[in-house]
Every structure is written in structure tokens, then in C-alpha cells.
């Protein structure tokens, strides 16, 4: 064990956002209201610690509706789902609760509005991500064009270059997305965009906090999951803004403290689906190995909250 000093710079804001907090509450309240088991289509948020904690309370996670037996409630994850999913749930007369983040739902409504006004939609996002699948699934197949990077923008084939609109995934890199949108606007000057930025406040704030501490540390750890888009973007942002030695960790047990012997200043943040308890776990481990001083670097506070769906707040009716 090394007792050498280690200064930890904690990024703030970090961890849970309002959409994630709401989604987890939805599962917990549904378990209280309906009893276990409650089924959840896809991981409610991209964090195994959270998923396993909810499983211990009686949640059962599945990938598709056909894995849900008749007669049990099902919850749709915070990432959003294609319209075909609630349609199938209604066909089967299932009791379902939609935990889609309201900021993702806002993107869905934007895409529908542009489509109803006759525009072709360009979605900036990562292929295969549940949020992208959900957004593309709001409209008829083939009507949303996905672009991931500048090469995709250059290769984009559209019906009418003067009748286009774009929306974006909510968890992208702010800087990368700005470059892609600039390239889209350069190619299509009459491009319609969102009234307000699609990248959510939490993604924007967490990336700004990382930019504030990355140049000041020797290494930066992002607590999150490899399938969490916003967590992976935090690693990229840290590397691009002054800390090449940045990496993702799921839990404290992934950290080999002997490898950090030469590190004097360590940055720590957490993706929007990572609970604060995982940060506390790392701080406890750090104190067991080093003489730790913790400094919190805050770029502001967050006060946004989202209401639970009405179906969970209404009293149960009896026949």
C-alpha cells in the first residue's frame, strides 16, 4: 500500500439525471403498486448495478415483448421504443408503463412534426443504440436517414435538399454533434433544426464538467457502462480536452491501485445512469490505498425533475 498523497477532483454535475431517476422510480413504484414480478423491456437504464438492484426487488428484464407472459405489467426503458412496441402491447391488452425520458419523447415529437409538414428527417446518432431505434421507429420505415459522422453527411442522398429537417440523439458528444450539424447546414442551407438543442441538459452539463477538470488531472475515470452512450462520450471528451489517460470503469473492483502509484491528481465523474454509491465505493477504495484529498469542481447545479406517469399515480380500480 502506498500512502502517497492523491488529490481527487470530482466533477459536478455527475451521475443520475432526471430522466434516469424517473425511470428507476417508475420500476420501484410499479413493483409497489402491482407486486412482483414486473417486466421491463430492455435495461431500464444502461447500468448493471442499477439493473441488478431492481432485479433483487422483483423486476424481470427482457429484450422483447414476446418474453412477457400474459397478465403481467411491462415497462418500456428510458431510451424510448418504436411505435410498434406499445401497439403490440395494446393488441395483447397488456398493462404497460412508458418510462421513456421526456427529453427523448421531445425528439420523437419533433420528428413527427417535421414529417407531418412533409420534410424528410435526418437523425444524428449512433446506429443500433436503443434511443436511435426508438426515434427511427416513430415514423414509417425508410423515412428517417441516420448519419453518424462527417463521412455520412458527405454521402447523404436526399429526396429534396430544400425540404429537410434534423434531430439528434440526446446523449451525443456536444462538440462532435456541432461539427456534424455544421456540415449538414453547409450541404443543405435550408435545413430545419430543433427549436431547442436535442442533446439533453445532463449530457451537456456532464461533458462541460469533464472539460473543466480534464486539463488538471493525470488520469480521469468515468464510472459507467460500455453500452452507455453518454458515459462513453465522457471518456472521449476527457481525452480530447487534456487527459489522454481517461477510461471507463464499471465498479471500484476494476481499478488496480498499484497502476495508479504515479498518479498525483485523479479526476472522477459518472455517466447519467451511474448511481452515486459507485463513486462513494471508489473513494473508499482510494482512501484505503492513498492519502486522499477530495475537491469537487462544480460548473453548476441541476434542479430538473420529471413527474411519474399518471397510470402509476392513479388508485387501482376494482371491478
mmCIF file of C-alpha atoms in Angstrom:
data_model
loop_
_atom_site.group_PDB
_atom_site.id
_atom_site.type_symbol
_atom_site.label_atom_id
_atom_site.label_comp_id
_atom_site.label_asym_id
_atom_site.label_seq_id
_atom_site.Cartn_x
_atom_site.Cartn_y
_atom_site.Cartn_z
ATOM 1 C CA UNK A 1 0.000 0.000 0.000
ATOM 2 C CA UNK A 2 1.165 3.482 -0.917
ATOM 3 C CA UNK A 3 0.440 6.332 1.485
ATOM 4 C CA UNK A 4 1.490 8.957 -1.047
ATOM 5 C CA UNK A 5 -0.906 11.878 -1.469
ATOM 6 C CA UNK A 6 -3.637 11.686 -4.085
ATOM 7 C CA UNK A 7 -5.864 14.616 -4.988
ATOM 8 C CA UNK A 8 -9.191 13.561 -6.444
ATOM 9 C CA UNK A 9 -11.121 16.114 -8.477
ATOM 10 C CA UNK A 10 -14.809 15.176 -8.508
ATOM 11 C CA UNK A 11 -16.764 16.534 -11.466
ATOM 12 C CA UNK A 12 -20.128 18.100 -10.760
ATOM 13 C CA UNK A 13 -22.757 17.570 -12.082
ATOM 14 C CA UNK A 14 -22.217 13.821 -12.428
ATOM 15 C CA UNK A 15 -24.279 10.665 -12.181
ATOM 16 C CA UNK A 16 -28.041 10.333 -12.317
ATOM 17 C CA UNK A 17 -30.036 12.730 -14.452
ATOM 18 C CA UNK A 18 -33.740 13.446 -14.029
ATOM 19 C CA UNK A 19 -34.761 11.002 -16.764
ATOM 20 C CA UNK A 20 -32.799 8.138 -15.212
ATOM 21 C CA UNK A 21 -34.055 8.942 -11.728
ATOM 22 C CA UNK A 22 -37.640 8.938 -13.040
ATOM 23 C CA UNK A 23 -37.187 5.630 -14.896
ATOM 24 C CA UNK A 24 -35.864 3.868 -11.792
ATOM 25 C CA UNK A 25 -38.688 5.334 -9.695
ATOM 26 C CA UNK A 26 -41.183 4.042 -12.257
ATOM 27 C CA UNK A 27 -39.948 0.462 -11.777
ATOM 28 C CA UNK A 28 -39.923 0.785 -7.985
ATOM 29 C CA UNK A 29 -43.407 2.329 -7.820
ATOM 30 C CA UNK A 30 -44.763 -0.267 -10.263
ATOM 31 C CA UNK A 31 -43.406 -3.045 -8.031
ATOM 32 C CA UNK A 32 -45.130 -1.466 -5.028
ATOM 33 C CA UNK A 33 -48.403 -0.978 -6.911
ATOM 34 C CA UNK A 34 -48.659 -4.230 -8.866
ATOM 35 C CA UNK A 35 -46.368 -6.541 -6.907
ATOM 36 C CA UNK A 36 -43.555 -8.674 -8.310
ATOM 37 C CA UNK A 37 -42.795 -9.607 -10.935
ATOM 38 C CA UNK A 38 -42.893 -6.507 -13.109
ATOM 39 C CA UNK A 39 -41.322 -6.976 -16.537
ATOM 40 C CA UNK A 40 -39.048 -4.374 -18.134
ATOM 41 C CA UNK A 41 -38.310 -4.360 -21.856
ATOM 42 C CA UNK A 42 -34.574 -3.710 -22.241
ATOM 43 C CA UNK A 43 -32.347 -2.453 -19.417
ATOM 44 C CA UNK A 44 -34.300 0.375 -17.793
ATOM 45 C CA UNK A 45 -31.028 2.376 -17.890
ATOM 46 C CA UNK A 46 -27.607 1.242 -19.027
ATOM 47 C CA UNK A 47 -26.049 0.260 -15.709
ATOM 48 C CA UNK A 48 -25.718 -3.292 -14.390
ATOM 49 C CA UNK A 49 -25.637 -2.202 -10.732
ATOM 50 C CA UNK A 50 -28.995 -0.480 -11.169
ATOM 51 C CA UNK A 51 -30.461 -3.394 -13.130
ATOM 52 C CA UNK A 52 -29.316 -5.966 -10.568
ATOM 53 C CA UNK A 53 -30.668 -3.842 -7.698
ATOM 54 C CA UNK A 54 -34.085 -3.754 -9.381
ATOM 55 C CA UNK A 55 -33.932 -7.468 -10.162
ATOM 56 C CA UNK A 56 -33.439 -8.111 -6.450
ATOM 57 C CA UNK A 57 -36.712 -6.234 -5.819
ATOM 58 C CA UNK A 58 -38.646 -8.300 -8.363
ATOM 59 C CA UNK A 59 -38.088 -6.692 -11.773
ATOM 60 C CA UNK A 60 -37.551 -9.079 -14.692
ATOM 61 C CA UNK A 61 -35.640 -7.692 -17.664
ATOM 62 C CA UNK A 62 -36.369 -8.971 -21.167
ATOM 63 C CA UNK A 63 -35.431 -7.826 -24.642
ATOM 64 C CA UNK A 64 -38.779 -8.300 -26.405
ATOM 65 C CA UNK A 65 -42.466 -8.272 -25.530
ATOM 66 C CA UNK A 66 -42.926 -11.908 -26.550
ATOM 67 C CA UNK A 67 -40.879 -12.805 -23.461
ATOM 68 C CA UNK A 68 -43.515 -11.221 -21.197
ATOM 69 C CA UNK A 69 -46.263 -13.638 -20.080
ATOM 70 C CA UNK A 70 -49.857 -12.508 -20.411
ATOM 71 C CA UNK A 71 -51.301 -10.780 -17.378
ATOM 72 C CA UNK A 72 -48.118 -9.084 -16.124
ATOM 73 C CA UNK A 73 -47.278 -5.373 -16.310
ATOM 74 C CA UNK A 74 -44.397 -4.289 -18.549
ATOM 75 C CA UNK A 75 -42.290 -1.129 -18.505
ATOM 76 C CA UNK A 76 -40.543 0.390 -21.523
ATOM 77 C CA UNK A 77 -36.997 1.651 -20.875
ATOM 78 C CA UNK A 78 -35.859 5.274 -20.596
ATOM 79 C CA UNK A 79 -34.331 5.133 -24.088
ATOM 80 C CA UNK A 80 -37.696 5.054 -25.855
ATOM 81 C CA UNK A 81 -39.265 2.436 -28.120
ATOM 82 C CA UNK A 82 -40.600 2.282 -31.686
ATOM 83 C CA UNK A 83 -44.346 2.858 -32.030
ATOM 84 C CA UNK A 84 -44.767 -0.820 -32.888
ATOM 85 C CA UNK A 85 -43.993 -1.787 -29.268
ATOM 86 C CA UNK A 86 -46.892 -0.028 -27.482
ATOM 87 C CA UNK A 87 -49.105 -1.024 -30.430
ATOM 88 C CA UNK A 88 -48.268 -4.682 -29.798
ATOM 89 C CA UNK A 89 -48.802 -4.219 -26.059
ATOM 90 C CA UNK A 90 -52.259 -2.781 -26.730
ATOM 91 C CA UNK A 91 -53.071 -5.645 -29.113
ATOM 92 C CA UNK A 92 -52.233 -8.095 -26.328
ATOM 93 C CA UNK A 93 -54.207 -5.963 -23.830
ATOM 94 C CA UNK A 94 -51.111 -5.643 -21.658
ATOM 95 C CA UNK A 95 -50.792 -3.125 -18.846
ATOM 96 C CA UNK A 96 -47.757 -1.088 -19.834
ATOM 97 C CA UNK A 97 -45.906 1.902 -18.428
ATOM 98 C CA UNK A 98 -43.699 4.031 -20.675
ATOM 99 C CA UNK A 99 -40.539 5.191 -18.870
ATOM 100 C CA UNK A 100 -39.143 6.991 -21.926
ATOM 101 C CA UNK A 101 -37.228 10.079 -20.813
ATOM 102 C CA UNK A 102 -39.361 13.166 -21.533
ATOM 103 C CA UNK A 103 -36.408 14.722 -23.370
ATOM 104 C CA UNK A 104 -36.279 11.714 -25.708
ATOM 105 C CA UNK A 105 -40.048 11.981 -26.177
ATOM 106 C CA UNK A 106 -39.476 15.619 -27.179
ATOM 107 C CA UNK A 107 -37.210 14.432 -30.022
ATOM 108 C CA UNK A 108 -39.893 11.940 -31.095
ATOM 109 C CA UNK A 109 -42.471 14.737 -31.286
ATOM 110 C CA UNK A 110 -40.082 16.954 -33.262
ATOM 111 C CA UNK A 111 -39.501 14.204 -35.823
ATOM 112 C CA UNK A 112 -43.253 13.594 -36.133
ATOM 113 C CA UNK A 113 -43.937 17.318 -36.563
ATOM 114 C CA UNK A 114 -41.385 17.673 -39.366
ATOM 115 C CA UNK A 115 -42.711 14.522 -41.044
ATOM 116 C CA UNK A 116 -46.295 15.805 -40.861
ATOM 117 C CA UNK A 117 -45.112 19.012 -42.536
ATOM 118 C CA UNK A 118 -43.695 16.974 -45.408
ATOM 119 C CA UNK A 119 -39.996 17.085 -44.555
ATOM 120 C CA UNK A 120 -37.521 14.225 -44.787
ATOM 121 C CA UNK A 121 -35.806 13.612 -41.435
ATOM 122 C CA UNK A 122 -32.079 13.260 -40.788
ATOM 123 C CA UNK A 123 -31.222 11.733 -37.408
ATOM 124 C CA UNK A 124 -27.737 12.321 -35.982
ATOM 125 C CA UNK A 125 -26.961 9.358 -33.754
ATOM 126 C CA UNK A 126 -25.247 6.008 -33.241
ATOM 127 C CA UNK A 127 -26.575 3.067 -35.257
ATOM 128 C CA UNK A 128 -28.045 0.317 -33.113
ATOM 129 C CA UNK A 129 -28.433 2.373 -29.946
ATOM 130 C CA UNK A 130 -31.884 1.813 -28.376
ATOM 131 C CA UNK A 131 -32.649 5.530 -28.452
ATOM 132 C CA UNK A 132 -31.914 5.689 -32.179
ATOM 133 C CA UNK A 133 -34.017 2.571 -32.840
ATOM 134 C CA UNK A 134 -36.853 4.149 -30.868
ATOM 135 C CA UNK A 135 -36.646 7.502 -32.656
ATOM 136 C CA UNK A 136 -36.467 5.962 -36.131
ATOM 137 C CA UNK A 137 -39.397 3.748 -35.159
ATOM 138 C CA UNK A 138 -41.708 6.734 -34.634
ATOM 139 C CA UNK A 139 -42.084 7.124 -38.398
ATOM 140 C CA UNK A 140 -42.632 4.776 -41.357
ATOM 141 C CA UNK A 141 -39.634 2.608 -42.230
ATOM 142 C CA UNK A 142 -37.182 4.282 -44.581
ATOM 143 C CA UNK A 143 -38.321 7.845 -43.889
ATOM 144 C CA UNK A 144 -35.552 8.686 -41.374
ATOM 145 C CA UNK A 145 -31.955 8.902 -42.606
ATOM 146 C CA UNK A 146 -29.279 8.151 -39.986
ATOM 147 C CA UNK A 147 -25.925 9.955 -40.025
ATOM 148 C CA UNK A 148 -23.153 9.200 -37.545
ATOM 149 C CA UNK A 149 -20.246 11.312 -38.774
ATOM 150 C CA UNK A 150 -18.942 13.735 -41.399
ATOM 151 C CA UNK A 151 -18.447 10.956 -43.974
ATOM 152 C CA UNK A 152 -22.120 10.048 -43.666
ATOM 153 C CA UNK A 153 -23.086 13.673 -44.243
ATOM 154 C CA UNK A 154 -20.950 13.815 -47.393
ATOM 155 C CA UNK A 155 -22.544 10.608 -48.735
ATOM 156 C CA UNK A 156 -26.127 11.523 -47.811
ATOM 157 C CA UNK A 157 -28.690 11.114 -50.588
ATOM 158 C CA UNK A 158 -31.948 13.005 -50.019
ATOM 159 C CA UNK A 159 -35.203 13.444 -51.919
ATOM 160 C CA UNK A 160 -35.299 17.240 -51.750
ATOM 161 C CA UNK A 161 -32.327 19.203 -50.350
ATOM 162 C CA UNK A 162 -34.618 22.162 -49.617
ATOM 163 C CA UNK A 163 -37.105 20.149 -47.584
ATOM 164 C CA UNK A 164 -35.042 18.533 -44.822
ATOM 165 C CA UNK A 165 -35.056 18.595 -41.031
ATOM 166 C CA UNK A 166 -32.682 17.097 -38.485
ATOM 167 C CA UNK A 167 -33.000 15.765 -34.946
ATOM 168 C CA UNK A 168 -30.311 14.203 -32.758
ATOM 169 C CA UNK A 169 -29.827 11.501 -30.184
ATOM 170 C CA UNK A 170 -29.835 13.105 -26.715
ATOM 171 C CA UNK A 171 -26.577 11.565 -25.433
ATOM 172 C CA UNK A 172 -24.039 12.533 -28.104
ATOM 173 C CA UNK A 173 -20.802 14.483 -27.830
ATOM 174 C CA UNK A 174 -21.772 18.148 -27.909
ATOM 175 C CA UNK A 175 -18.685 19.072 -29.958
ATOM 176 C CA UNK A 176 -18.937 16.167 -32.436
ATOM 177 C CA UNK A 177 -22.622 16.834 -32.996
ATOM 178 C CA UNK A 178 -21.981 20.519 -33.625
ATOM 179 C CA UNK A 179 -19.479 19.563 -36.350
ATOM 180 C CA UNK A 180 -21.945 17.152 -37.975
ATOM 181 C CA UNK A 181 -24.760 19.716 -37.849
ATOM 182 C CA UNK A 182 -22.463 22.390 -39.317
ATOM 183 C CA UNK A 183 -21.632 20.004 -42.174
ATOM 184 C CA UNK A 184 -25.338 19.286 -42.730
ATOM 185 C CA UNK A 185 -26.123 23.008 -42.834
ATOM 186 C CA UNK A 186 -23.232 23.604 -45.258
ATOM 187 C CA UNK A 187 -24.665 20.982 -47.632
ATOM 188 C CA UNK A 188 -28.303 21.856 -47.055
ATOM 189 C CA UNK A 189 -28.626 25.585 -46.238
ATOM 190 C CA UNK A 190 -32.421 25.374 -45.820
ATOM 191 C CA UNK A 191 -32.181 22.599 -43.225
ATOM 192 C CA UNK A 192 -34.755 22.840 -40.425
ATOM 193 C CA UNK A 193 -33.486 22.152 -36.898
ATOM 194 C CA UNK A 194 -34.905 21.744 -33.414
ATOM 195 C CA UNK A 195 -36.376 24.799 -31.708
ATOM 196 C CA UNK A 196 -34.073 23.916 -28.818
ATOM 197 C CA UNK A 197 -30.990 21.710 -28.690
ATOM 198 C CA UNK A 198 -31.801 17.974 -28.715
ATOM 199 C CA UNK A 199 -28.720 16.949 -26.713
ATOM 200 C CA UNK A 200 -30.091 16.864 -23.198
ATOM 201 C CA UNK A 201 -29.075 19.221 -20.404
ATOM 202 C CA UNK A 202 -27.492 16.375 -18.406
ATOM 203 C CA UNK A 203 -25.276 15.215 -21.266
ATOM 204 C CA UNK A 204 -24.214 18.811 -21.938
ATOM 205 C CA UNK A 205 -23.501 19.554 -18.259
ATOM 206 C CA UNK A 206 -21.531 16.355 -17.617
ATOM 207 C CA UNK A 207 -19.364 16.977 -20.664
ATOM 208 C CA UNK A 208 -18.752 20.583 -19.600
ATOM 209 C CA UNK A 209 -17.731 19.419 -16.108
ATOM 210 C CA UNK A 210 -15.268 16.923 -17.611
ATOM 211 C CA UNK A 211 -13.787 19.653 -19.815
ATOM 212 C CA UNK A 212 -13.219 21.725 -16.658
ATOM 213 C CA UNK A 213 -11.193 19.047 -14.852
ATOM 214 C CA UNK A 214 -9.508 17.062 -17.662
ATOM 215 C CA UNK A 215 -6.585 19.501 -18.121
ATOM 216 C CA UNK A 216 -5.920 19.468 -14.347
ATOM 217 C CA UNK A 217 -5.522 15.717 -13.757
ATOM 218 C CA UNK A 218 -3.105 12.924 -14.649
ATOM 219 C CA UNK A 219 -5.903 10.391 -15.152
ATOM 220 C CA UNK A 220 -9.679 10.559 -15.340
ATOM 221 C CA UNK A 221 -12.097 7.747 -14.517
ATOM 222 C CA UNK A 222 -15.641 7.722 -15.857
ATOM 223 C CA UNK A 223 -17.941 5.479 -13.849
ATOM 224 C CA UNK A 224 -20.450 3.945 -16.224
ATOM 225 C CA UNK A 225 -21.225 1.130 -18.625
ATOM 226 C CA UNK A 226 -19.719 0.329 -22.031
ATOM 227 C CA UNK A 227 -23.222 0.303 -23.581
ATOM 228 C CA UNK A 228 -23.984 3.730 -22.082
ATOM 229 C CA UNK A 229 -23.632 6.317 -24.840
ATOM 230 C CA UNK A 230 -23.327 9.297 -22.502
ATOM 231 C CA UNK A 231 -20.642 7.539 -20.415
ATOM 232 C CA UNK A 232 -18.539 6.638 -23.453
ATOM 233 C CA UNK A 233 -18.807 10.206 -24.718
ATOM 234 C CA UNK A 234 -17.404 11.447 -21.373
ATOM 235 C CA UNK A 235 -14.288 9.306 -21.904
ATOM 236 C CA UNK A 236 -13.861 10.731 -25.413
ATOM 237 C CA UNK A 237 -14.377 14.310 -24.213
ATOM 238 C CA UNK A 238 -11.793 13.888 -21.434
ATOM 239 C CA UNK A 239 -9.210 12.522 -23.877
ATOM 240 C CA UNK A 240 -9.802 15.393 -26.286
ATOM 241 C CA UNK A 241 -9.627 18.088 -23.598
ATOM 242 C CA UNK A 242 -6.371 17.448 -21.823
ATOM 243 C CA UNK A 243 -6.384 13.973 -20.274
ATOM 244 C CA UNK A 244 -5.355 11.199 -22.686
ATOM 245 C CA UNK A 245 -5.244 8.740 -19.738
ATOM 246 C CA UNK A 246 -9.014 8.558 -19.378
ATOM 247 C CA UNK A 247 -11.023 5.374 -19.171
ATOM 248 C CA UNK A 248 -14.331 3.834 -18.233
ATOM 249 C CA UNK A 249 -14.795 1.730 -15.089
ATOM 250 C CA UNK A 250 -17.965 -0.063 -14.011
ATOM 251 C CA UNK A 251 -17.054 -0.561 -10.354
ATOM 252 C CA UNK A 252 -14.205 0.050 -7.896
ATOM 253 C CA UNK A 253 -13.006 -3.544 -8.237
ATOM 254 C CA UNK A 254 -11.869 -2.790 -11.802
ATOM 255 C CA UNK A 255 -9.250 -0.337 -10.515
ATOM 256 C CA UNK A 256 -5.729 -1.664 -9.889
ATOM 257 C CA UNK A 257 -4.446 0.941 -7.463
ATOM 258 C CA UNK A 258 -0.839 -0.198 -7.954
ATOM 259 C CA UNK A 259 -1.119 1.069 -11.536
ATOM 260 C CA UNK A 260 -2.032 4.495 -10.156
ATOM 261 C CA UNK A 261 1.058 4.828 -7.936
ATOM 262 C CA UNK A 262 2.478 7.563 -10.152
ATOM 263 C CA UNK A 263 -0.804 9.458 -10.359
ATOM 264 C CA UNK A 264 -0.970 12.562 -8.171
ATOM 265 C CA UNK A 265 -4.217 14.049 -9.432
ATOM 266 C CA UNK A 266 -7.155 11.848 -10.382
ATOM 267 C CA UNK A 267 -10.389 13.048 -11.960
ATOM 268 C CA UNK A 268 -13.634 11.141 -11.363
ATOM 269 C CA UNK A 269 -17.059 11.548 -12.897
ATOM 270 C CA UNK A 270 -20.049 9.332 -13.605
ATOM 271 C CA UNK A 271 -22.358 8.865 -16.553
ATOM 272 C CA UNK A 272 -26.021 9.815 -16.237
ATOM 273 C CA UNK A 273 -27.080 6.233 -15.459
ATOM 274 C CA UNK A 274 -24.453 5.573 -12.759
ATOM 275 C CA UNK A 275 -25.548 5.950 -9.107
ATOM 276 C CA UNK A 276 -23.538 7.992 -6.614
ATOM 277 C CA UNK A 277 -22.970 4.878 -4.476
ATOM 278 C CA UNK A 278 -20.455 3.689 -7.099
ATOM 279 C CA UNK A 279 -18.474 6.928 -6.714
ATOM 280 C CA UNK A 280 -18.508 6.503 -2.925
ATOM 281 C CA UNK A 281 -17.238 2.946 -3.355
ATOM 282 C CA UNK A 282 -14.259 4.206 -5.374
ATOM 283 C CA UNK A 283 -13.497 6.945 -2.839
ATOM 284 C CA UNK A 284 -13.460 4.358 -0.016
ATOM 285 C CA UNK A 285 -11.077 2.192 -2.010
ATOM 286 C CA UNK A 286 -8.869 5.175 -2.795
ATOM 287 C CA UNK A 287 -8.609 6.091 0.893
ATOM 288 C CA UNK A 288 -7.574 2.528 1.690
ATOM 289 C CA UNK A 289 -4.614 2.855 -0.675
ATOM 290 C CA UNK A 290 -3.629 6.532 -0.654
ATOM 291 C CA UNK A 291 -3.655 9.699 1.429
ATOM 292 C CA UNK A 292 -6.654 11.231 -0.326
ATOM 293 C CA UNK A 293 -7.841 14.828 -0.622
ATOM 294 C CA UNK A 294 -11.136 15.335 -2.467
ATOM 295 C CA UNK A 295 -12.012 18.540 -4.295
ATOM 296 C CA UNK A 296 -15.361 18.979 -6.024
ATOM 297 C CA UNK A 297 -15.225 21.024 -9.210
ATOM 298 C CA UNK A 298 -18.718 22.282 -9.987
ATOM 299 C CA UNK A 299 -19.891 24.045 -13.125
ATOM 300 C CA UNK A 300 -23.415 24.496 -11.760
ATOM 301 C CA UNK A 301 -26.348 22.717 -10.180
ATOM 302 C CA UNK A 302 -29.273 20.801 -11.661
ATOM 303 C CA UNK A 303 -32.813 21.108 -10.342
ATOM 304 C CA UNK A 304 -34.855 19.479 -13.108
ATOM 305 C CA UNK A 305 -37.329 16.766 -12.116
ATOM 306 C CA UNK A 306 -39.885 14.843 -14.167
ATOM 307 C CA UNK A 307 -43.295 13.647 -12.996
ATOM 308 C CA UNK A 308 -44.167 9.967 -12.895
ATOM 309 C CA UNK A 309 -46.676 8.673 -15.474
ATOM 310 C CA UNK A 310 -50.303 9.216 -14.435
ATOM 311 C CA UNK A 311 -51.057 5.476 -14.529
ATOM 312 C CA UNK A 312 -48.779 4.947 -11.512
ATOM 313 C CA UNK A 313 -50.349 7.767 -9.521
ATOM 314 C CA UNK A 314 -53.973 6.781 -10.031
ATOM 315 C CA UNK A 315 -55.599 4.499 -7.438
ATOM 316 C CA UNK A 316 -56.297 0.945 -8.522
ATOM 317 C CA UNK A 317 -59.890 0.460 -9.631
ATOM 318 C CA UNK A 318 -61.760 -2.638 -8.562
ATOM 319 C CA UNK A 319 -64.320 -4.375 -10.692
#
